[in-house]
Each structure stands twice: as structure tokens, then as C-alpha cells.
Amino acid sequence: METLLGELGKRISDRWVIRLVLPGLLWLVAAATAVVLGHARPFDAAALVQRAEQAGMALSARPVAAAAAVAAVLGAAVVAGLTAQALGRAVRAVWLGLWRGPAAPLGRRVRAWRLRRATARPPEGAAVPGRFLPARPTWIGDRFRLAGERVDAQYGLRLALVWIPLWQVLEEPIRTPVQEAADRFDETVRLAGWGALYAATGVLWWPGLPVGALVMVIAWRQGRAAAAGFADVVEATVDTRHRALAEALGVALPHGRLTRAEAAVINDLLHKGHRLP
């Protein structure tokens, strides 16, 4: 047990260092630069070095104060990391098109604009079904929504209902790519949170604003790719493992494949008998 707890603590510590402490320390350097240089002399490296040397000399003669300063810096780095994660959650809501409150009217207008664009230039061939047209103000939000729509169109399964039970019957080798795809999207969300935090230093030091904006643009582009990859993996998992879910739930497949009749039974079982919309 002690070995297990020690290994778990090591993993947690490593995760904190990678996701919170190290990026937080880097942001603290940017924040200190913003405080020291300000808007007037944004690239005065000599002044920055001089201030750092003064702080180092002052602490070198006071070991207790130096230890307290190190602890304070590490604590501040953790706080910065937690703040970036909170900002990332807000960014995630924006990316997913969950625009509520005062942003709801803007969300409706953006969604209508995306819908007009999609219908103004229809693709060659058959018309796109209405359920596959834009229904959220963001591309990422629609890509995640489309995963559920495509699964429902193909099998009649409600992805929101079947995903967690399906996850329970997945073998570890199949879970790994799904988890990796989810982690890639989460990383882009955290990166966007850090971008917002760097942009905040622009209040005192104007270079922080374009740096933060650039980080957020990079995160957004990577987020689109990560969202598409995650949605594709989720759909592929349902395609290849829905029979295992039916077997685990005791739903027979007399035709050798899942039809909408069996899908309705699965949906009803997982919805605990409540009427589905």
C-alpha cells in the first residue's frame, strides 16, 4: 500500500509540475517583466536584469527570506496554473457554442450566419439533411454535436446515453486512443487558458497582449483539429464496439447487426424506461 501511495503521489506531483508549476513559473516571469518594464520601456532588458540581480543579492544574504520567497513563487505558480485552467473551462464553453446569458443573442445570430453560409453553397450531389446543418455558433460545437447525430442516423443510438456504458465494456487497448484524443483536446483548452492569462499582462506591458492573442489563435487551430480527431475516434468506437454493448445489455441481434428496433431497446434500457424525446 505504501508503495502504491508513493507511486500515486509521484504521478500527481509530476502532473502538477508539468501542467501547473512550470507553465505558472513561465507566466510569473512574464508578469514580473510587465510590472518592471511597463508600457514605457517594454524591451529594456538591461533594466530587467538589473532588477533581478538586486532581488538575488537581497535574498542571498537572508536564507529564511529566500526560502519563503521560493515557497511564495511556487504557490503563485500553482495559483496561476489553476487560474489558467479556469479560463480554459470558459474557453471550452465558447468553443462548444454554449453561449448563454448576454451572449445568447449573439450566438443565435452567429448560428444563423453559419447556416446561411452552409445552405448558400450546397455540395454537389444529394442535399445535406437538416440535422447535419450548423446548429451551434461554433464549428467545434457542431463537430461534437454531429458525432451524436451521425451515430443516431446510422444506428438509432443516442450517443449521450450509450457512451458511458459503452466505455465500461471497452478493452484497454481500445480505450487508449480515445483517451489520448480527449487529452489532446483538453491540452488545447489549457493552452487557450494560458493565452488568456498572458493577454492579461497586456494591461501593464503591451507586448503581452499580442503574445496572448497569438497563443489563443494557435490553441484554437489546434483545438479544431483535436476536436475533429476526438469526434472521429468516438464514432469509430461506436461503429466497432456497439455489438459488445448490445451483448452486455442482453439485447439479441437476430439479424446479425444492429437495427433501429434493437437500438430503441438499448436506448430505452439506458434511459431506464423514461420516454425519450
PDB file of N, CA and C in Angstrom, residues 16 107 203:
ATOM      1  N   TRP A  16       1.327  17.823 -11.702  1.00  0.00           N
ATOM      2  CA  TRP A  16       1.268  19.209 -11.252  1.00  0.00           C
ATOM      3  C   TRP A  16       2.428  20.017 -11.802  1.00  0.00           C
ATOM      4  N   GLY A 107     -24.979  34.440 -30.068  1.00  0.00           N
ATOM      5  CA  GLY A 107     -24.868  33.058 -30.508  1.00  0.00           C
ATOM      6  C   GLY A 107     -25.906  32.701 -31.550  1.00  0.00           C
ATOM      7  N   VAL A 203      -2.260  44.605 -19.832  1.00  0.00           N
ATOM      8  CA  VAL A 203      -2.733  45.784 -19.105  1.00  0.00           C
ATOM      9  C   VAL A 203      -1.553  46.627 -18.647  1.00  0.00           C
TER      10      VAL A 203
END
